[in-house]
Short mmCIF file of C-alpha atoms in Angstrom, two decimals:
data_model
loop_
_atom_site.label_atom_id
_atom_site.label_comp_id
_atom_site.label_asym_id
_atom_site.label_seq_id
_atom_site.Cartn_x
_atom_site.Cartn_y
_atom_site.Cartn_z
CA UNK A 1 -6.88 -22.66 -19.58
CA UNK A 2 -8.32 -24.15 -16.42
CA UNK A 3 -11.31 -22.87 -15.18
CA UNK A 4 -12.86 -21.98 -11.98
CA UNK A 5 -16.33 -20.54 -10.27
CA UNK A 6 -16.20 -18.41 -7.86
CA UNK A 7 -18.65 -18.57 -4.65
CA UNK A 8 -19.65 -16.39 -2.06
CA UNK A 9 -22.25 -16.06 0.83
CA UNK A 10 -24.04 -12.48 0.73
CA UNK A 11 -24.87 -11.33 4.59
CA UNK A 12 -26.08 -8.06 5.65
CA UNK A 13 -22.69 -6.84 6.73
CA UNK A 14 -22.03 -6.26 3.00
CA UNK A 15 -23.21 -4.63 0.77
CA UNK A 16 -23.84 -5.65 -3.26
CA UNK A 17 -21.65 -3.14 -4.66
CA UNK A 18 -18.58 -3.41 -2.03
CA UNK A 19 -19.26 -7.35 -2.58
CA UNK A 20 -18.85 -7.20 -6.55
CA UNK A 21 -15.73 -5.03 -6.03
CA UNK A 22 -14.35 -7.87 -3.99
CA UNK A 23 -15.24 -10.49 -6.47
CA UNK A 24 -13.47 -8.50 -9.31
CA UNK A 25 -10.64 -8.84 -7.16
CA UNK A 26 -10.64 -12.43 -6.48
CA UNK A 27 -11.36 -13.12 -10.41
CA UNK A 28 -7.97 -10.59 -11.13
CA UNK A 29 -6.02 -13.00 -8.63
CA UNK A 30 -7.15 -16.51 -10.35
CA UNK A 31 -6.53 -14.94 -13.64
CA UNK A 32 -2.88 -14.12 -12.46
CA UNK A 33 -2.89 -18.15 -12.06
CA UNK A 34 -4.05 -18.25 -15.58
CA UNK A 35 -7.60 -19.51 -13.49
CA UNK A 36 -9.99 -18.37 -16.05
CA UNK A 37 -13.46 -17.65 -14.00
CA UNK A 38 -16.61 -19.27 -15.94
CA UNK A 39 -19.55 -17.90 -13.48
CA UNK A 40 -20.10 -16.28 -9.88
CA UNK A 41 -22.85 -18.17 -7.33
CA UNK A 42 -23.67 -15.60 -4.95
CA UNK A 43 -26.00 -17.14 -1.98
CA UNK A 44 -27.98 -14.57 0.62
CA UNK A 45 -26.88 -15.42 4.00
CA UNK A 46 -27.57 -14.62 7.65
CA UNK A 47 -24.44 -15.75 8.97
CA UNK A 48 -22.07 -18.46 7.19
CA UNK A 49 -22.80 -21.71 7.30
CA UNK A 50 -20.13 -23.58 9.69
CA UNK A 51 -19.56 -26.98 8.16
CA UNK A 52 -19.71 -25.67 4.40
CA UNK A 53 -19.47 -22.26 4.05
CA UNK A 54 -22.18 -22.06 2.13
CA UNK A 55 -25.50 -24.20 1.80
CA UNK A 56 -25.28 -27.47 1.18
CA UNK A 57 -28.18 -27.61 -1.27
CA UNK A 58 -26.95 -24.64 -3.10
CA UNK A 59 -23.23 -25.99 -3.39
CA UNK A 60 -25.34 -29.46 -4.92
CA UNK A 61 -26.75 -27.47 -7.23
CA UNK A 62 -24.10 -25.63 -9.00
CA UNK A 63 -23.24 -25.42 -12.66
CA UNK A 64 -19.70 -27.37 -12.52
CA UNK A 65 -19.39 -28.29 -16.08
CA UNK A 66 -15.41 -28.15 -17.15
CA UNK A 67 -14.43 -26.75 -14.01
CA UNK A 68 -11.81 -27.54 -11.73
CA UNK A 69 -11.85 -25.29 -9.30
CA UNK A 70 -14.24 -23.72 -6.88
CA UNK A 71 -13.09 -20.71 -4.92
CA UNK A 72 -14.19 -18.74 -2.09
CA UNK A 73 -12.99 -14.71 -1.46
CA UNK A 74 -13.04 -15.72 2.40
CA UNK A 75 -10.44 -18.16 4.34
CA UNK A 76 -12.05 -21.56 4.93
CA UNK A 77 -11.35 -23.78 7.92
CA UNK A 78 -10.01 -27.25 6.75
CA UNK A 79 -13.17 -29.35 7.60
CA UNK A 80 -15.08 -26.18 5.49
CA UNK A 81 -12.95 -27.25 2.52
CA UNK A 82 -13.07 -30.93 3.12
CA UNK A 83 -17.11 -31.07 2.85
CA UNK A 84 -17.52 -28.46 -0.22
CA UNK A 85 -14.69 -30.56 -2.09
CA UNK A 86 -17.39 -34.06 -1.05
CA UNK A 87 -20.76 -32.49 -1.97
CA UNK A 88 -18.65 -30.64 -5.50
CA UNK A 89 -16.17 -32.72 -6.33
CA UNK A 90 -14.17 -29.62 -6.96
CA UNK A 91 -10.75 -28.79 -6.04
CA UNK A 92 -11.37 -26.47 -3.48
CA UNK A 93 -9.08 -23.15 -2.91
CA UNK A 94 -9.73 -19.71 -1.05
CA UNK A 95 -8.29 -16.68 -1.24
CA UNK A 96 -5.11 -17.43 0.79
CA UNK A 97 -4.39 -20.34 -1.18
CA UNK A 98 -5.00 -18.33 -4.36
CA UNK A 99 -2.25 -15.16 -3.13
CA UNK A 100 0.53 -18.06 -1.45
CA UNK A 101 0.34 -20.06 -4.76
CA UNK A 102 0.54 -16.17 -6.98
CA UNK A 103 3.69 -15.50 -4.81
CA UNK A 104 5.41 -18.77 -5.07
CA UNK A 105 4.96 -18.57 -8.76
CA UNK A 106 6.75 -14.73 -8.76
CA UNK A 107 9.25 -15.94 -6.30
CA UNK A 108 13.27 -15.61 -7.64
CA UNK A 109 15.27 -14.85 -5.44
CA UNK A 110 16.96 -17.37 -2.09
CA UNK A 111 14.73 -15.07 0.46
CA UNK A 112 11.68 -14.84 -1.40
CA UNK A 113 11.72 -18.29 -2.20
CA UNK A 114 12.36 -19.04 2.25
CA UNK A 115 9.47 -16.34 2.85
CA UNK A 116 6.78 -18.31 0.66
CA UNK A 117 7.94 -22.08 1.57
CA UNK A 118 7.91 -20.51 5.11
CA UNK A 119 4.22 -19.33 4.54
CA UNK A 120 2.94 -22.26 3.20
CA UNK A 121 4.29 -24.51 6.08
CA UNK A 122 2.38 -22.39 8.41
CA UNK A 123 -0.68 -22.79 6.30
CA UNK A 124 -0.75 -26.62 6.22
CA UNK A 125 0.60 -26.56 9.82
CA UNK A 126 -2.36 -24.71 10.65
CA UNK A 127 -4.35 -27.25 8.96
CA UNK A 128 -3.18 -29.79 10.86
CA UNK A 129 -4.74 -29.02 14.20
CA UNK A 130 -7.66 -30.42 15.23
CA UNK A 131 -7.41 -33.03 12.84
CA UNK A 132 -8.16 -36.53 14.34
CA UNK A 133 -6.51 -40.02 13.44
CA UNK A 134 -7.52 -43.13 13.95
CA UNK A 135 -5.42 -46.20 14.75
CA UNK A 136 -4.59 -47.29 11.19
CA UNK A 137 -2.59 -44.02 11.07
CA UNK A 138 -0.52 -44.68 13.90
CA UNK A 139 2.76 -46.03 14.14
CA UNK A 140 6.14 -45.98 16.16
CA UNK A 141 8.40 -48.16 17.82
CA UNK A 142 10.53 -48.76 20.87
CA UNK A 143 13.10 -45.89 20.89
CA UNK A 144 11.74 -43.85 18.35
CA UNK A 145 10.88 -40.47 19.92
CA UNK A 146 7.42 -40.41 20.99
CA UNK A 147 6.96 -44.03 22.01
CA UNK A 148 4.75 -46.47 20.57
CA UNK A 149 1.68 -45.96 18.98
CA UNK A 150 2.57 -42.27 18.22
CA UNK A 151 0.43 -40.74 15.05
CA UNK A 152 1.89 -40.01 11.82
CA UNK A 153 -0.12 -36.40 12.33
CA UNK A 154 2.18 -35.75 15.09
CA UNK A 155 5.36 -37.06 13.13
CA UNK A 156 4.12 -34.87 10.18
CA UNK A 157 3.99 -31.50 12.68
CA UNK A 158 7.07 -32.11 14.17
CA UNK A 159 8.83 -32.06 10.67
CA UNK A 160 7.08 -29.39 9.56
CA UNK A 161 7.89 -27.47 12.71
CA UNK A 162 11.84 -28.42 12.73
CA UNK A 163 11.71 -27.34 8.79
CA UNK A 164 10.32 -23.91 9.72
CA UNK A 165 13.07 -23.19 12.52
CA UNK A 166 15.44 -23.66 9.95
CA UNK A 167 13.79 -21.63 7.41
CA UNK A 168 13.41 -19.19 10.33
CA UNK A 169 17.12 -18.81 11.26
CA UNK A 170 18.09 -18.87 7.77
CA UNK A 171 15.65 -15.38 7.03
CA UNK A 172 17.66 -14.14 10.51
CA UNK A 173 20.59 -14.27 8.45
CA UNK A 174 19.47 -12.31 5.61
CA UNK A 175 17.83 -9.93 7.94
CA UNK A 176 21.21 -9.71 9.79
CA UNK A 177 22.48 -8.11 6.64
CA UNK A 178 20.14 -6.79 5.75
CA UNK A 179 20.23 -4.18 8.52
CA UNK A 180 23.92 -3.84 8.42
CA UNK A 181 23.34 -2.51 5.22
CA UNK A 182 20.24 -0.02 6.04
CA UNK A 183 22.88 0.92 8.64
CA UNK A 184 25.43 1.97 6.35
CA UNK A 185 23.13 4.13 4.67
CA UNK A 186 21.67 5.73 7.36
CA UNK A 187 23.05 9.46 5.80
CA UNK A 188 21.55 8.74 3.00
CA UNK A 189 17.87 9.93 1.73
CA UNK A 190 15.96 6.88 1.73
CA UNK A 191 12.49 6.83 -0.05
CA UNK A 192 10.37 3.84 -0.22
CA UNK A 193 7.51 3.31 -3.02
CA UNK A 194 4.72 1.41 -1.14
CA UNK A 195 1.23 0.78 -2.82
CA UNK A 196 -1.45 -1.64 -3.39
CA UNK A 197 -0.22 -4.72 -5.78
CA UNK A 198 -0.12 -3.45 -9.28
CA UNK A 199 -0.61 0.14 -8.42
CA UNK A 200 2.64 0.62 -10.80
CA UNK A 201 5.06 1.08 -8.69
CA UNK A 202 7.83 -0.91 -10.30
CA UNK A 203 6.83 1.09 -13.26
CA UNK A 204 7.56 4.53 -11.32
CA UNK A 205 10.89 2.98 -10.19
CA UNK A 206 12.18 2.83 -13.74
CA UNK A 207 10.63 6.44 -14.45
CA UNK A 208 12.20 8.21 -11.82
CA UNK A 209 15.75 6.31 -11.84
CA UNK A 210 16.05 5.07 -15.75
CA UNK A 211 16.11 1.70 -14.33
CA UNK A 212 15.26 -1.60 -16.33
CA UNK A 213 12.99 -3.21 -13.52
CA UNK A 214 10.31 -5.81 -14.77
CA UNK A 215 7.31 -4.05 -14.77
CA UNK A 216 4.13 -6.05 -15.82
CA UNK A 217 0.33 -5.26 -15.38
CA UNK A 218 -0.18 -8.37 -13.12
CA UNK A 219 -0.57 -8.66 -9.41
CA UNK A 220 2.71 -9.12 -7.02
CA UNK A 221 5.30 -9.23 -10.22
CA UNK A 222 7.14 -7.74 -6.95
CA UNK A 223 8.21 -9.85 -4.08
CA UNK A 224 11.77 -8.56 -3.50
CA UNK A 225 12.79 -5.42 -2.77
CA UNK A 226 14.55 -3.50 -5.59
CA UNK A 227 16.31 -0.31 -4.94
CA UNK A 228 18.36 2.28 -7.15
CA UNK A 229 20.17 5.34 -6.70
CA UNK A 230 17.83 8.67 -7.76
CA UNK A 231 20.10 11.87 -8.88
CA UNK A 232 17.76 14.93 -7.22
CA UNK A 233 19.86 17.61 -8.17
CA UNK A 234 23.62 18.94 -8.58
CA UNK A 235 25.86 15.88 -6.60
CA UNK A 236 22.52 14.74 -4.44
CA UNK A 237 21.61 11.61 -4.93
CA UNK A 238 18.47 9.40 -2.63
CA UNK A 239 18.15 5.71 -2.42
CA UNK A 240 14.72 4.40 -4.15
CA UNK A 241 13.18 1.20 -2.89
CA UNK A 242 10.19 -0.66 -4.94
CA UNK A 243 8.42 -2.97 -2.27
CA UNK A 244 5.98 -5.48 -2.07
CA UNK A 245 2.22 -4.58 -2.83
CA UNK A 246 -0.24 -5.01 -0.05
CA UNK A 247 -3.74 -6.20 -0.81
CA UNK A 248 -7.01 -6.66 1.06
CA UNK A 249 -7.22 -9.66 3.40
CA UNK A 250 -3.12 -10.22 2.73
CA UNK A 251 -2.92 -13.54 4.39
CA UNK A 252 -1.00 -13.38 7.91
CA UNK A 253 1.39 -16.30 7.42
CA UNK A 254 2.58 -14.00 4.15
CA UNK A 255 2.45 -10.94 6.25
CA UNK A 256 4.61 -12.41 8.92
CA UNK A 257 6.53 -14.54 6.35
CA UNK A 258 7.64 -11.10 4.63
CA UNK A 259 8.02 -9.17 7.32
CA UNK A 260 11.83 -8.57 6.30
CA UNK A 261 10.65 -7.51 2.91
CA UNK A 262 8.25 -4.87 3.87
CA UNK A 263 10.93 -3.92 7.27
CA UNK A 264 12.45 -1.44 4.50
CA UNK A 265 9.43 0.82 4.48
CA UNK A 266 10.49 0.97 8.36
CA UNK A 267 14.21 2.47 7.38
CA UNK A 268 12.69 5.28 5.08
CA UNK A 269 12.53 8.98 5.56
CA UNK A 270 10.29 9.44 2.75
CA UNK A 271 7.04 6.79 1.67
CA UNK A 272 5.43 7.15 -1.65
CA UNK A 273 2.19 5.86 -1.56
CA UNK A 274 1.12 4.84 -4.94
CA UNK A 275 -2.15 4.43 -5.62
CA UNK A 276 -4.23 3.32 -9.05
CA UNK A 277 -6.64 6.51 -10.39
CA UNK A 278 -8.06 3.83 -12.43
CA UNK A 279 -8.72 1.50 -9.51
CA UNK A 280 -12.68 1.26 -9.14
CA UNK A 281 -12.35 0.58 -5.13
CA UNK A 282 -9.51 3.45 -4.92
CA UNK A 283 -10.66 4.25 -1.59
CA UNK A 284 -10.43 1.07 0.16
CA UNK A 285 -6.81 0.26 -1.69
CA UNK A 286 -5.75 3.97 -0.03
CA UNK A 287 -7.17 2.81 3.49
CA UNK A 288 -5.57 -0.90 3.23
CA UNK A 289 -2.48 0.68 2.93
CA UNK A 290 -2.50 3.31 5.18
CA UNK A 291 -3.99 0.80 8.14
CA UNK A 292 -0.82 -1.40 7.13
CA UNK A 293 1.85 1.54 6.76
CA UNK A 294 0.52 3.07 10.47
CA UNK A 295 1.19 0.28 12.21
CA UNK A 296 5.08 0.46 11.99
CA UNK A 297 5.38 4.23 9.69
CA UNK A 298 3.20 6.63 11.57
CA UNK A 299 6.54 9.10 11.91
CA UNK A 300 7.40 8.79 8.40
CA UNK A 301 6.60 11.78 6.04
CA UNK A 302 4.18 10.11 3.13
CA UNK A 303 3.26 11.51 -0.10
CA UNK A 304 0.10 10.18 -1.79
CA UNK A 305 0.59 10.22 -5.40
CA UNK A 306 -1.92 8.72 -8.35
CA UNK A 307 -0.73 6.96 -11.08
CA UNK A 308 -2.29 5.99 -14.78
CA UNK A 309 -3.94 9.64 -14.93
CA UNK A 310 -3.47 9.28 -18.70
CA UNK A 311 -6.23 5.86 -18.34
CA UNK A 312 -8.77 7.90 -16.91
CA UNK A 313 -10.71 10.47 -18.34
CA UNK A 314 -10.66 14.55 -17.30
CA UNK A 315 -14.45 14.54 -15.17
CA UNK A 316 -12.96 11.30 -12.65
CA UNK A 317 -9.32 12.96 -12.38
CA UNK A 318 -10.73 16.66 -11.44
CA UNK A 319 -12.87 14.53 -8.72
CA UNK A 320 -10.03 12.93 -7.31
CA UNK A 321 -8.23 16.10 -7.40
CA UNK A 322 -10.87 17.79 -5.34
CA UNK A 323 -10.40 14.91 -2.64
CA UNK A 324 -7.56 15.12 -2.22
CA UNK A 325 -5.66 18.42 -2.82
CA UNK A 326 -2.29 17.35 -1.49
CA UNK A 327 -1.81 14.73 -3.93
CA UNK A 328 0.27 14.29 -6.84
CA UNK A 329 -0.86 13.37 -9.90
CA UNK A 330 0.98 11.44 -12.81
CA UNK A 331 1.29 9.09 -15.26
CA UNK A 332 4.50 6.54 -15.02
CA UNK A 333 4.58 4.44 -18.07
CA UNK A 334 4.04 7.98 -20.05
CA UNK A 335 6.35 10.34 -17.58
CA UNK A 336 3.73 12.68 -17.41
CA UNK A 337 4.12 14.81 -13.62
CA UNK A 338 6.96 12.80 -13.29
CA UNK A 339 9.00 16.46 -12.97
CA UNK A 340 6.70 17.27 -10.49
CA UNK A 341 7.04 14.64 -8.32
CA UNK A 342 11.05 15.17 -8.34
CA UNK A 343 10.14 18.60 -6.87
CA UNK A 344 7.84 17.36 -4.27
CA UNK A 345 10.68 14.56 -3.29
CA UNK A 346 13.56 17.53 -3.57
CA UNK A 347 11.47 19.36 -1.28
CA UNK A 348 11.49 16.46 1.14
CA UNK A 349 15.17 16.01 0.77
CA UNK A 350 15.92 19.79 1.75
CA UNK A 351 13.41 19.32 4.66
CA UNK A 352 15.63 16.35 5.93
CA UNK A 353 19.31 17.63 5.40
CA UNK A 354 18.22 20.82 7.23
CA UNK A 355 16.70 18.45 10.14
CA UNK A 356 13.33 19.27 10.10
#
């Protein structure tokens, strides 16, 4: 297994514990990449250091024995990455490249697969600017487009930019249908599971509807959008949709990227938000996904429900329970509330058909 160390610049805006929580994180997302962490170089900051993130004297420093990677919980600018990678000689990644390259590797399907080449273009596009050329790197000819003496930069971002219209009207397609078929539905109970990555949510999918969806315990096994038929009662029946997890910091080339993927939260008229009991930063997971779900969902009835109560022990679930009274409790993998939640989501359904 290839190994990494993570580093990070501690300034007074964060605190140690909300820091560590963060780190956790970042070592659960290079582990998804089979990235096994090897030790954590924390440096106290004022502010971050422009040209290297960090220090240069503490990046010289660092224990790099057998590692290949050094990553960073922040973005880094390009020239940031350039000089750690000089002063290291690491291979130099940051969070965003760590979550693009964890959904490329989960990526099946035609649109999934658009959605993350279409990220990634943006990233290195983005990469692209500002950087400088010298004359060595030029070239053209007479009646090539952009005259002589035009740089290869420029050739390079206008094929990257003529590859991402295409990508572009080939997601407008799938859209396209996309909607035509939310349309055709649009008498029909639609309820949308929504959660921080690896909240279970694929799990409660195939709990509530005897469905056969892959459910592992590693981040974003979901980048599609699966959806199944739920009997509620007698000959009513809802439509159940499994989305994409959301995550702290999601980069905005993905967010953009997958903005037809997460549009079927949009189309619901009920939103399950799924959150982790055993999650140790439950809090900020709840808030991540409530900033993300108000931006487009604020209308939409939402029911807060915690999963893996049976991983957690009675003292931490009675807390949670006090906080938040309205919640539902259960357990997916062992179907424990599951009965109860039904009733909650029947309730919903009755509230709808009668137009309320």
């Amino acid at each position: 297994m290839k190994q990494a160390i993570i580093v990070e610049a501690k300034t007074p805006d964060i605190d140690n514990i909300t820091l560590k929580l963060h780190l956790d994180e970042l070592e659960r997302l290079l582990n998804s990449l089979n990235i096994e962490v090897k030790n954590r170089f924390i440096q106290n900051r004022f502010k971050i250091h422009p040209a290297s993130y960090v220090g240069r004297g503490f990046l010289s420093k660092l224990e790099t024995e057998e590692v290949k990677y050094i990553a960073f919980d922040n973005k880094l600018s390009p020239s940031q990455k350039r000089n750690i990678a000089e002063i290291t000689g690491l291979e130099v990644i940051d969070r965003e490249d760590i979550i693009l390259q964890i959904f490329k590797n989960h990526a099946k399907t035609k649109e999934a697969k658009i959605q993350v080449e279409l990220a990634e273009l943006k990233t290195i596009l983005s990469g692209l600017k500002g950087r400088k050329t010298n004359l060595a790197q030029q070239v053209g000819a007479i009646g090539v487009k952009g005259g002589k003496g035009e740089k290869q930069i420029e050739l390079d971002r206008r094929k990257i930019q003529k590859r991402i219209a295409f990508l572009k009207r080939e997601l407008k397609k799938i859209e396209s249908r996309k909607e035509s078929l939310h349309k055709s539905r649009k008498n029909v109970f639609h309820i949308s599971i929504a959660g921080y990555t690896n909240a279970g949510k694929s799990t409660l999918l195939n709990s509530l509807t005897k469905a056969n969806v892959n459910a592992k315990d590693k981040l974003f096994m979901t980048l599609d959008t699966t959806t199944r038929k739920l009997h509620l009662f007698e000959n009513k029946y809802a439509i159940l949709s499994d989305t994409v997890g959301f995550i702290r910091k999601l980069p905005h080339h993905l967010v953009a990227s997958f903005k037809s993927t997460f549009a079927v939260i949009t189309y619901s008229n009920l939103i399950i938000q799924l959150v982790d009991i055993t999650s140790n930063n439950f809090e900020e997971e709840i808030e991540v996904v409530h900033r993300e779900l108000q931006k487009e969902c604020d209308n939409i009835p939402r029911l807060l429900v915690f999963n893996k109560i049976d991983l957690t022990n009675k003292l931490h679930l009675e807390r949670v329970k006090a906080l938040y009274p309205h919640a539902v409790f259960i357990s997916a993998k062992e179907k424990i509330g599951i009965d109860e939640l039904k009733k909650v989501i029947v309730y919903n359904y009755l509230k709808w058909e009668k137009g309320f």
